[in-house]
Coordinates of C-alpha atoms and ligand atoms in Angstrom, one line a residue:
M258 CA -22.6 28.3 20.0
R259 CA -20.4 28.3 23.1
N260 CA -23.4 27.0 25.1
V261 CA -24.1 24.2 22.7
H262 CA -20.4 23.3 22.7
T263 CA -20.2 23.2 26.5
R264 CA -23.3 21.1 26.8
R265 CA -22.0 18.6 24.3
L266 CA -18.7 18.4 26.1
G267 CA -20.7 17.8 29.4
V268 CA -22.7 14.9 27.9
H269 CA -19.6 13.4 26.4
R270 CA -17.7 13.6 29.7
L271 CA -20.5 11.7 31.3
I272 CA -20.3 9.0 28.6
M273 CA -16.6 8.9 29.2
L274 CA -17.1 8.2 32.9
V275 CA -19.6 5.4 32.2
T276 CA -17.3 3.7 29.6
M277 CA -14.3 4.0 32.0
A278 CA -16.4 2.5 34.8
T279 CA -17.4 -0.4 32.6
G280 CA -13.8 -0.9 31.5
A281 CA -14.5 -0.2 27.8
S282 CA -12.2 1.8 25.5
A283 CA -11.2 5.1 27.1
A284 CA -10.7 7.2 24.0
V285 CA -11.1 10.8 24.9
A286 CA -13.2 13.1 22.7
G287 CA -11.8 16.6 22.7
P288 CA -12.8 19.9 21.2
I289 CA -12.3 18.9 17.5
A290 CA -14.6 15.8 17.9
D291 CA -17.2 17.9 19.7
A292 CA -17.2 20.6 17.0
Y293 CA -17.5 18.1 14.1
R294 CA -19.8 15.4 15.5
S295 CA -22.8 16.1 13.4
Q296 CA -20.8 16.4 10.1
A297 CA -18.9 13.2 10.9
D298 CA -22.2 11.4 11.5
R299 CA -23.6 12.6 8.2
I300 CA -20.4 11.6 6.3
I301 CA -20.3 8.2 7.9
D302 CA -24.0 7.5 7.4
A303 CA -23.7 8.5 3.8
A304 CA -20.6 6.4 3.2
L305 CA -22.2 3.3 4.7
T306 CA -25.2 3.5 2.3
S307 CA -23.3 4.3 -0.9
D308 CA -22.2 1.7 -3.5
D309 CA -20.1 4.3 -5.3
A310 CA -16.7 2.9 -4.1
Y311 CA -17.6 -0.7 -4.9
T312 CA -18.9 0.2 -8.4
K313 CA -15.7 2.1 -9.1
L314 CA -13.5 -0.7 -7.8
Q315 CA -15.3 -3.2 -9.8
H316 CA -14.6 -1.2 -13.0
L317 CA -11.0 -0.8 -12.1
C318 CA -10.5 -4.5 -11.3
D319 CA -12.8 -6.3 -13.8
D320 CA -12.9 -3.9 -16.8
I321 CA -9.3 -2.5 -16.7
G322 CA -7.6 -5.3 -14.7
H323 CA -4.0 -5.3 -13.4
R324 CA -2.0 -2.1 -14.1
I325 CA 1.8 -2.7 -14.2
C326 CA 4.0 0.3 -14.9
G327 CA 4.4 1.0 -18.6
S328 CA 1.3 -1.0 -19.6
E329 CA -1.7 0.1 -21.7
A330 CA -3.9 -1.0 -18.8
L331 CA -2.2 1.5 -16.5
D332 CA -2.7 4.3 -19.1
R333 CA -6.4 3.3 -19.3
A334 CA -6.7 3.4 -15.5
I335 CA -5.1 6.9 -15.4
E336 CA -7.5 8.2 -18.1
W337 CA -10.5 6.6 -16.4
A338 CA -9.7 8.0 -12.9
S339 CA -9.2 11.5 -14.4
A340 CA -12.6 11.2 -16.1
E341 CA -14.3 10.0 -12.9
L342 CA -12.9 13.0 -11.0
R343 CA -14.2 15.4 -13.7
K344 CA -17.6 13.6 -13.8
D345 CA -17.8 13.8 -10.0
G346 CA -17.4 17.6 -10.1
M347 CA -13.8 18.0 -9.0
S348 CA -11.6 21.0 -9.9
N349 CA -8.1 21.3 -11.3
V350 CA -8.2 17.7 -12.7
H351 CA -5.1 16.9 -14.6
T352 CA -2.2 14.4 -14.9
E353 CA 1.4 15.1 -14.1
P354 CA 4.0 13.3 -16.2
V355 CA 6.3 10.8 -14.4
E356 CA 9.2 8.9 -16.0
V357 CA 8.9 5.2 -14.9
I358 CA 10.5 2.0 -16.2
R359 CA 8.8 -0.7 -18.3
W360 CA 9.5 -4.2 -17.2
V361 CA 7.7 -7.1 -19.0
R362 CA 7.4 -10.5 -17.6
G363 CA 6.6 -12.5 -20.7
N364 CA 6.3 -16.3 -20.5
E365 CA 7.9 -18.2 -17.7
S366 CA 8.1 -21.6 -16.2
C367 CA 9.9 -23.6 -13.6
E368 CA 10.2 -27.4 -13.6
M369 CA 11.9 -29.9 -11.4
V370 CA 13.7 -32.2 -13.8
A371 CA 15.5 -34.4 -11.3
P372 CA 15.1 -36.6 -9.4
R373 CA 11.6 -36.6 -10.9
R374 CA 9.7 -34.2 -13.2
Q375 CA 7.2 -31.8 -11.7
P376 CA 6.1 -28.3 -12.7
L377 CA 6.6 -25.7 -10.0
V378 CA 4.6 -22.5 -9.5
M379 CA 6.9 -19.5 -10.1
L380 CA 6.7 -15.7 -10.7
A381 CA 9.7 -13.7 -11.8
L382 CA 10.5 -10.8 -9.6
G383 CA 10.0 -7.3 -11.0
K384 CA 13.1 -5.9 -12.8
S385 CA 14.7 -9.3 -13.1
V386 CA 16.5 -10.2 -16.3
G387 CA 15.3 -13.3 -18.2
T388 CA 17.0 -16.6 -19.0
P389 CA 18.3 -17.8 -22.3
P390 CA 15.5 -19.3 -24.5
D391 CA 16.2 -22.9 -23.3
G392 CA 16.3 -21.7 -19.7
I393 CA 18.8 -22.4 -17.0
T394 CA 19.1 -26.0 -15.7
A395 CA 21.1 -26.4 -12.5
P396 CA 21.0 -28.1 -9.1
V397 CA 19.5 -26.1 -6.2
V398 CA 21.2 -25.2 -3.0
V399 CA 18.9 -24.1 -0.2
V400 CA 19.9 -21.5 2.4
A401 CA 17.8 -19.9 5.2
D402 CA 19.7 -16.6 5.2
E403 CA 22.9 -14.7 4.5
D404 CA 25.0 -16.6 7.1
E405 CA 24.1 -20.0 5.6
L406 CA 25.0 -18.6 2.1
E407 CA 28.3 -17.4 3.5
K408 CA 29.0 -20.9 5.0
L409 CA 28.6 -22.5 1.6
G410 CA 31.8 -21.0 0.4
D411 CA 32.1 -22.2 -3.2
G412 CA 29.1 -24.4 -2.8
A413 CA 26.7 -22.0 -4.6
K414 CA 28.9 -21.8 -7.8
G415 CA 27.0 -22.8 -10.9
K416 CA 23.9 -23.6 -8.8
I417 CA 20.4 -22.1 -8.3
V418 CA 20.3 -20.6 -4.8
L419 CA 16.9 -20.9 -3.0
F420 CA 16.4 -18.6 0.0
N421 CA 13.9 -20.4 2.1
N422 CA 13.3 -18.1 5.0
P423 CA 9.7 -18.3 6.5
M424 CA 7.9 -15.0 7.1
P425 CA 6.6 -15.0 10.7
P426 CA 2.8 -15.3 11.1
Y427 CA 0.7 -12.2 11.7
D428 CA 0.7 -11.0 15.3
S429 CA -2.0 -8.7 16.5
E430 CA 0.5 -6.8 18.6
K431 CA 3.5 -6.7 16.3
G432 CA 1.7 -6.8 13.0
S433 CA 3.0 -8.7 9.9
G434 CA 6.4 -10.3 9.6
Y435 CA 6.9 -8.9 6.1
G436 CA 9.8 -6.7 7.2
H437 CA 11.7 -9.7 8.5
T438 CA 12.0 -11.6 5.2
V439 CA 11.4 -9.2 2.3
R440 CA 15.1 -8.5 2.1
F441 CA 15.7 -11.9 0.4
R442 CA 13.4 -10.9 -2.4
T443 CA 15.1 -7.5 -2.7
N444 CA 18.7 -8.5 -2.3
G445 CA 18.8 -12.3 -2.9
A446 CA 19.9 -12.2 -6.5
R447 CA 22.9 -9.9 -5.8
L448 CA 24.0 -12.0 -2.8
A449 CA 23.7 -15.2 -4.8
A450 CA 25.5 -13.7 -7.8
E451 CA 28.4 -12.7 -5.5
K452 CA 28.8 -16.4 -4.7
G453 CA 28.7 -17.5 -8.3
A454 CA 25.1 -18.7 -8.5
V455 CA 23.4 -18.8 -11.9
A456 CA 19.9 -18.0 -10.7
C457 CA 18.1 -17.0 -7.5
L458 CA 14.8 -18.2 -6.1
V459 CA 13.1 -16.9 -3.0
R460 CA 10.4 -18.4 -0.9
S461 CA 7.3 -16.2 -1.5
V462 CA 7.1 -13.5 1.2
T463 CA 3.9 -14.6 2.9
A464 CA 3.0 -16.3 6.2
H465 CA 0.0 -18.2 4.6
S466 CA 0.0 -20.0 1.3
L467 CA -2.3 -22.0 -0.9
R468 CA 0.6 -22.6 -3.3
T469 CA 0.3 -19.0 -4.5
P470 CA 3.5 -17.3 -5.7
H471 CA 4.1 -13.7 -4.6
T472 CA 6.1 -11.3 -6.9
G473 CA 7.6 -8.0 -5.9
T474 CA 10.4 -5.8 -6.8
M475 CA 14.1 -6.7 -6.6
N476 CA 17.4 -4.7 -7.0
Y477 CA 20.7 -5.8 -8.5
K478 CA 22.5 -2.7 -7.2
D479 CA 26.2 -3.5 -7.6
A480 CA 25.8 -7.2 -8.3
P481 CA 28.8 -8.6 -10.2
V482 CA 26.4 -10.2 -12.7
Q483 CA 22.7 -9.9 -13.2
I484 CA 21.2 -13.4 -12.7
P485 CA 17.5 -14.2 -13.1
A486 CA 15.4 -13.9 -9.9
A487 CA 12.0 -15.4 -9.2
A488 CA 9.7 -16.4 -6.3
V489 CA 8.4 -19.9 -5.7
T490 CA 5.6 -20.9 -3.4
V491 CA 6.0 -21.8 0.2
E492 CA 5.0 -25.3 -0.6
D493 CA 7.5 -25.8 -3.4
A494 CA 10.3 -24.2 -1.3
E495 CA 9.5 -26.5 1.6
T496 CA 9.5 -29.6 -0.8
I497 CA 12.9 -28.7 -2.2
D498 CA 14.3 -28.0 1.3
R499 CA 13.1 -31.4 2.6
M500 CA 14.5 -33.2 -0.3
T501 CA 17.9 -31.5 -0.3
K502 CA 18.2 -32.0 3.5
R503 CA 17.9 -35.8 2.8
G504 CA 20.8 -35.5 0.5
I505 CA 18.8 -35.7 -2.7
E506 CA 20.1 -33.5 -5.6
V507 CA 17.1 -31.4 -6.9
V508 CA 17.7 -30.1 -10.4
L509 CA 15.4 -27.3 -11.8
N510 CA 14.9 -25.8 -15.2
I511 CA 13.9 -22.2 -15.1
K512 CA 12.7 -20.3 -18.2
M513 CA 12.0 -16.6 -18.1
D514 CA 11.3 -14.1 -20.9
A515 CA 11.4 -11.2 -18.4
K516 CA 13.0 -8.1 -19.8
N517 CA 13.7 -4.5 -18.8
H518 CA 12.7 -2.2 -21.6
G519 CA 14.1 1.0 -20.1
P520 CA 12.3 4.3 -19.4
A521 CA 8.6 4.9 -20.2
M522 CA 6.2 7.7 -19.5
S523 CA 3.3 7.5 -17.0
A524 CA 1.5 10.0 -14.9
N525 CA 0.2 10.9 -11.4
V526 CA -3.6 11.7 -11.4
V527 CA -4.6 14.9 -9.5
G528 CA -8.0 16.4 -8.8
E529 CA -9.3 18.7 -6.1
L530 CA -12.2 19.5 -3.9
R531 CA -11.2 23.2 -3.6
G532 CA -11.3 24.9 -0.2
S533 CA -13.7 27.8 0.5
T534 CA -11.4 30.1 2.4
H535 CA -7.9 28.7 2.3
P536 CA -7.7 26.9 -1.1
E537 CA -3.9 27.2 -1.1
Q538 CA -3.7 24.9 1.9
I539 CA -3.8 21.3 1.0
V540 CA -4.8 18.0 2.5
V541 CA -3.6 15.2 0.2
I542 CA -5.4 11.8 0.1
G543 CA -4.7 8.9 -2.3
G544 CA -3.3 5.6 -3.2
H545 CA -1.1 4.2 -6.0
I546 CA -2.8 3.5 -9.4
D547 CA -0.2 1.0 -10.6
S548 CA -0.2 -2.6 -9.5
W549 CA 1.7 -5.9 -10.2
D550 CA 0.9 -7.7 -13.5
V551 CA -0.9 -10.6 -11.8
G552 CA -4.3 -10.6 -10.1
Q553 CA -6.3 -7.3 -10.3
G554 CA -4.5 -5.1 -7.8
A555 CA -7.7 -5.0 -5.8
H556 CA -6.3 -4.6 -2.3
D557 CA -2.9 -3.3 -3.6
D558 CA -3.8 -0.6 -4.3
G559 CA -7.0 -0.4 -6.2
G560 CA -8.8 -0.1 -2.9
G561 CA -6.7 2.9 -1.7
C562 CA -7.3 4.8 -5.0
I563 CA -11.0 4.2 -4.9
M564 CA -11.3 5.3 -1.2
A565 CA -9.9 8.7 -2.2
L566 CA -12.0 9.0 -5.3
A567 CA -15.2 8.0 -3.4
S568 CA -14.3 10.3 -0.4
V569 CA -14.3 13.5 -2.4
K570 CA -17.4 12.6 -4.4
L571 CA -19.2 11.9 -1.1
L572 CA -18.2 15.2 0.4
K573 CA -19.2 17.0 -2.8
D574 CA -22.6 15.3 -2.9
L575 CA -23.2 16.2 0.7
G576 CA -22.4 19.8 0.0
L577 CA -19.6 19.7 2.5
Q578 CA -17.0 22.1 1.2
P579 CA -14.1 22.4 3.6
K580 CA -12.1 25.6 4.2
R581 CA -8.9 24.1 2.8
T582 CA -8.5 22.0 -0.4
I583 CA -8.7 18.3 -0.4
R584 CA -6.4 17.0 -3.2
V585 CA -6.7 13.5 -4.5
V586 CA -3.4 12.1 -5.8
L587 CA -3.2 8.7 -7.4
W588 CA 0.5 8.0 -7.7
T589 CA 2.0 5.9 -10.5
G590 CA 4.9 3.5 -10.5
E591 CA 4.9 2.7 -6.8
E592 CA 5.5 -1.0 -7.1
I593 CA 8.6 -0.9 -9.3
G594 CA 10.3 2.1 -7.7
L595 CA 8.1 4.7 -6.0
F596 CA 8.5 6.9 -9.1
G597 CA 5.2 8.8 -8.7
G598 CA 5.7 9.6 -5.0
K599 CA 9.2 10.9 -5.6
Q600 CA 8.1 13.0 -8.7
Y601 CA 5.2 14.5 -6.7
A602 CA 7.5 15.7 -4.0
K603 CA 9.8 17.4 -6.7
D604 CA 6.9 18.9 -8.7
H605 CA 5.2 20.4 -5.7
A606 CA 8.4 21.5 -3.7
D607 CA 7.2 25.1 -3.9
E608 CA 3.9 24.4 -2.1
L609 CA 4.9 21.7 0.4
A610 CA 4.9 24.4 3.2
N611 CA 1.1 24.6 2.4
H612 CA 0.6 20.8 2.7
V613 CA -1.3 20.5 5.9
A614 CA -1.1 16.6 5.8
A615 CA -0.6 14.0 3.1
M616 CA -2.1 10.6 3.6
E617 CA -2.1 7.4 1.5
S618 CA -4.0 4.1 1.9
D619 CA -1.7 1.3 0.8
S620 CA -2.4 -1.5 3.3
G621 CA -5.4 -3.0 1.6
A622 CA -9.1 -2.4 1.9
F623 CA -9.8 -4.5 5.0
A624 CA -11.7 -3.2 8.0
P625 CA -10.4 0.3 8.8
K626 CA -8.5 0.7 12.1
G627 CA -7.1 4.3 12.1
Y628 CA -4.1 6.2 11.1
G629 CA -0.3 6.2 11.4
V630 CA 1.3 9.6 11.5
D631 CA 4.8 10.8 11.0
C632 CA 6.7 14.1 10.9
K633 CA 10.4 14.9 11.1
D634 CA 9.5 17.5 13.8
E635 CA 8.7 15.3 16.7
S636 CA 6.7 17.9 18.7
R637 CA 4.5 18.6 15.6
M638 CA 4.0 14.8 15.2
K639 CA 3.0 14.4 18.9
A640 CA 0.6 17.4 18.6
A641 CA -0.9 16.0 15.4
A642 CA -1.3 12.5 17.0
D643 CA -3.2 14.0 19.9
Q644 CA -5.5 15.8 17.5
L645 CA -6.0 12.7 15.4
R646 CA -6.9 10.7 18.6
D647 CA -9.5 13.3 19.3
I648 CA -10.9 13.0 15.8
M649 CA -10.8 9.2 15.8
T650 CA -13.3 9.1 18.7
L651 CA -15.9 10.1 16.0
M652 CA -15.2 6.8 14.3
E653 CA -15.8 4.3 17.1
K654 CA -19.1 3.2 15.4
I655 CA -17.1 1.8 12.5
G656 CA -14.5 0.2 14.9
A657 CA -11.7 2.5 13.9
T658 CA -9.9 4.3 16.8
D659 CA -6.1 3.7 16.4
V660 CA -3.5 6.4 16.1
S661 CA 0.1 5.2 15.9
E662 CA 3.2 7.5 15.8
G663 CA 6.2 7.2 13.6
H664 CA 5.0 5.8 10.3
G665 CA 3.2 7.0 7.2
A666 CA 2.8 5.3 3.8
P667 CA 5.1 4.7 0.8
D668 CA 4.0 7.4 -1.7
V669 CA 3.9 10.2 0.9
S670 CA 7.3 9.1 2.4
P671 CA 9.3 11.5 0.1
L672 CA 7.3 14.4 1.7
Q673 CA 8.3 13.5 5.2
P674 CA 11.9 14.8 5.0
E675 CA 10.5 18.1 3.7
G676 CA 8.6 18.6 7.0
V677 CA 5.1 17.5 5.8
I678 CA 2.9 15.6 8.3
V679 CA 2.4 12.3 6.5
M680 CA -0.2 9.7 7.4
G681 CA -1.0 6.1 6.6
H682 CA -4.6 4.9 6.4
E683 CA -4.4 1.7 8.4
V684 CA -6.6 -1.4 8.2
E685 CA -6.9 -4.8 9.9
G686 CA -3.7 -6.5 8.7
S687 CA -4.0 -10.2 9.2
K688 CA -4.9 -11.2 5.7
Y689 CA -3.1 -8.5 3.5
F690 CA 0.1 -10.5 2.9
D691 CA -1.9 -13.6 2.0
Y692 CA -2.9 -11.9 -1.3
H693 CA -0.2 -9.3 -1.7
H694 CA 1.4 -9.3 -5.2
T695 CA -0.3 -12.5 -6.2
P696 CA -2.8 -13.7 -8.8
A697 CA -5.3 -13.9 -5.9
D698 CA -5.4 -10.1 -5.2
T699 CA -8.8 -9.9 -6.8
M700 CA -12.1 -8.1 -6.3
D701 CA -13.8 -11.0 -4.5
K702 CA -11.3 -10.5 -1.6
V703 CA -12.7 -7.0 -0.9
N704 CA -15.6 -7.0 1.5
P705 CA -18.2 -4.4 0.3
L706 CA -19.1 -3.3 3.9
E707 CA -15.4 -2.9 4.8
L708 CA -14.8 -0.8 1.7
K709 CA -17.7 1.5 2.7
Q710 CA -16.2 1.8 6.2
N711 CA -12.9 2.8 4.7
V712 CA -14.5 5.6 2.7
A713 CA -16.3 6.7 5.9
M714 CA -13.0 6.9 7.7
M715 CA -11.1 8.6 4.9
A716 CA -13.8 11.1 4.0
T717 CA -14.4 12.1 7.7
M718 CA -10.7 12.5 8.4
A719 CA -10.0 14.4 5.2
Y720 CA -12.9 16.8 5.8
I721 CA -12.0 17.6 9.4
L722 CA -8.3 18.1 8.6
A723 CA -9.3 20.4 5.8
D724 CA -11.8 22.3 7.8
M725 CA -10.8 22.5 11.5
P726 CA -9.7 26.0 12.7
Q727 CA -6.2 25.0 13.7
R728 CA -3.7 23.5 11.3
L729 CA -2.9 19.8 12.1
G730 CA 0.1 19.7 14.5
E731 CA -0.4 23.2 15.6
K732 CA -2.1 24.4 18.8
D733 CA -4.4 27.1 17.3
Ligands
ZN1039 ZN1 0.9 -1.0 -2.7

């Protein structure tokens, strides 16, 4: 074995020198990649020729549809995913109860009633209250941010406040501009209510729009009064902004049936590919099974769930049983409050020391790029990142080589303060926020080849993390 290993290392060093000389990517394969090259090749080849993930995603999107918290569709999705795990031969398949909240959108509309009549495209924000049956009719004041709202003084009283703050375009270095503007969606209603506004609209949080409204969650926190909150499209926000800047009073009528129905029960889905020699040690992979109540939740986060389901089936079919357990977790209630992620951390507090890594894919199912890694112990994070870089050299053929430090993914984030190494499955990010939380997040936006590549990356990574001699983040 040793001889084989040394020889492989030798060949690889030679390839390294050649790639460095030609100026190509200088990712360095280390001992883990060398030990797992043949298994990784088998996994990747099998993933790239399997339609399993696409077939599963098609069922979730087309036959079940969107899956908002507290809905029958979400219950059906949870039942279906559990049945798939059983059918695919997984062990310990069960659901774990999670208390969530049920918020129902109902009918809604937004119309410009002066200076001319025109229907606008609008989506209420998750957890918003509704309007009276006749709606709220009031003039609009447009502000770009908190400072402009403050400068209005009493000027927002009795008005509809529209936050028109553009999300910066995607940047290949810095990523999406989502973090810059999502706060108006989250906090806008509270800020506007503090100034006496009667409703709050936000420009949809996206850098690219075909007049598509983007919903998402909001929070009243300690708002003096709960006012209705909704998103309008970039195009409609810009129209209103241009008109009001010319001194024209724009009056809107907003009607929303939205209602908070209080607590409801849902569940996380769990199933395992049990480890052969250290079954108590766990590598978690998964996504969130709930979605918004528009579109099909194809990229957010049907794709992430399906990658995990398809990964364990693929390994099982290949007869690749790792030494540690790979546990699929499909978390519930992420969109409306990270309920499933928080509950998982509580339910499994006793075994978190045995969680070798916990990864989630919640960035869409676009072309895979690599992994983000985070751990509260920085030296373990650095050690883990070095091992992940070694492993990612096996995935050059699918174009995925990135490892970035200091970030994971939403549903595994409650495990990070407990010392677990958390990981985010990362994909090409330029289009995600075009579809995110919209009626356009549908199956046709998922490229079948890219979905296969994602399964290849997740299955390979999960297998190696669950099988390699040393525990992730530790030297030996
Ligand atoms: Zn998501």
